[in-house]
Amino acid sequence: MSVMVQKSKEEGGLEGGVLYIDTENTFRPERIVQIAQAHEMDPEKVLDNIIVARA
């Protein structure tokens, strides 16, 4: 979902950024890269648009 929300509205996304609240230390940037690449998105831009808050 952290990747999909960043897609254009035409592609079903919201063209938005993401705040990921991680309460169990489960955020994995390498997985975000895989998903972004699978959707032909720039992984660096996708990661730049995700703010991770550890709680």
C-alpha positions as a Markdown table, in Angstrom:
| # | Residue | x | y | z |
|---|---|---|---|---|
| 1 | Met | 0.0 | 0.0 | 0.0 |
| 2 | Ser | 2.9 | 2.4 | 0.7 |
| 3 | Val | 3.8 | 2.1 | -3.0 |
| 4 | Met | 0.4 | 1.9 | -4.6 |
| 5 | Val | -0.8 | 5.2 | -3.0 |
| 6 | Gln | 2.0 | 7.0 | -4.8 |
| 7 | Lys | 0.8 | 6.0 | -8.2 |
| 8 | Ser | -1.0 | 8.5 | -10.4 |
| 9 | Lys | -4.8 | 8.8 | -10.1 |
| 10 | Glu | -5.1 | 7.4 | -13.7 |
| 11 | Glu | -3.3 | 4.2 | -12.4 |
| 12 | Gly | -5.6 | 3.9 | -9.3 |
| 13 | Gly | -3.3 | 5.7 | -6.9 |
| 14 | Leu | -3.7 | 8.9 | -4.9 |
| 15 | Glu | -0.5 | 10.7 | -6.0 |
| 16 | Gly | 0.4 | 11.1 | -2.3 |
| 17 | Gly | 3.0 | 10.5 | 0.3 |
| 18 | Val | 3.0 | 8.0 | 3.1 |
| 19 | Leu | 3.4 | 8.0 | 6.8 |
| 20 | Tyr | 4.3 | 4.5 | 7.9 |
| 21 | Ile | 3.8 | 4.0 | 11.7 |
| 22 | Asp | 6.0 | 1.0 | 12.6 |
| 23 | Thr | 5.2 | -0.4 | 16.0 |
| 24 | Glu | 6.9 | -3.8 | 15.5 |
| 25 | Asn | 10.0 | -2.8 | 13.5 |
| 26 | Thr | 8.7 | -4.5 | 10.3 |
| 27 | Phe | 9.4 | -1.8 | 7.7 |
| 28 | Arg | 11.6 | -3.3 | 5.0 |
| 29 | Pro | 13.0 | -0.8 | 2.4 |
| 30 | Glu | 14.3 | -3.7 | 0.3 |
| 31 | Arg | 10.7 | -4.9 | -0.1 |
| 32 | Ile | 9.5 | -1.5 | -1.1 |
| 33 | Val | 12.2 | -1.4 | -3.8 |
| 34 | Gln | 11.0 | -4.8 | -5.1 |
| 35 | Ile | 7.3 | -3.7 | -5.3 |
| 36 | Ala | 8.2 | -0.3 | -6.9 |
| 37 | Gln | 10.3 | -2.1 | -9.6 |
| 38 | Ala | 7.5 | -4.5 | -10.2 |
| 39 | His | 5.2 | -1.5 | -10.9 |
| 40 | Glu | 7.8 | 0.2 | -13.1 |
| 41 | Met | 8.2 | 3.0 | -10.5 |
| 42 | Asp | 11.5 | 4.7 | -9.4 |
| 43 | Pro | 12.4 | 3.0 | -6.1 |
| 44 | Glu | 14.4 | 6.0 | -4.9 |
| 45 | Lys | 11.4 | 8.4 | -5.4 |
| 46 | Val | 9.1 | 5.9 | -3.8 |
| 47 | Leu | 11.3 | 5.6 | -0.7 |
| 48 | Asp | 11.7 | 9.4 | -0.6 |
| 49 | Asn | 7.9 | 9.7 | -0.3 |
| 50 | Ile | 7.7 | 7.4 | 2.7 |
| 51 | Ile | 8.2 | 8.7 | 6.2 |
| 52 | Val | 8.7 | 6.0 | 8.8 |
| 53 | Ala | 7.8 | 6.6 | 12.4 |
| 54 | Arg | 8.9 | 4.0 | 14.9 |
| 55 | Ala | 6.6 | 3.8 | 17.9 |
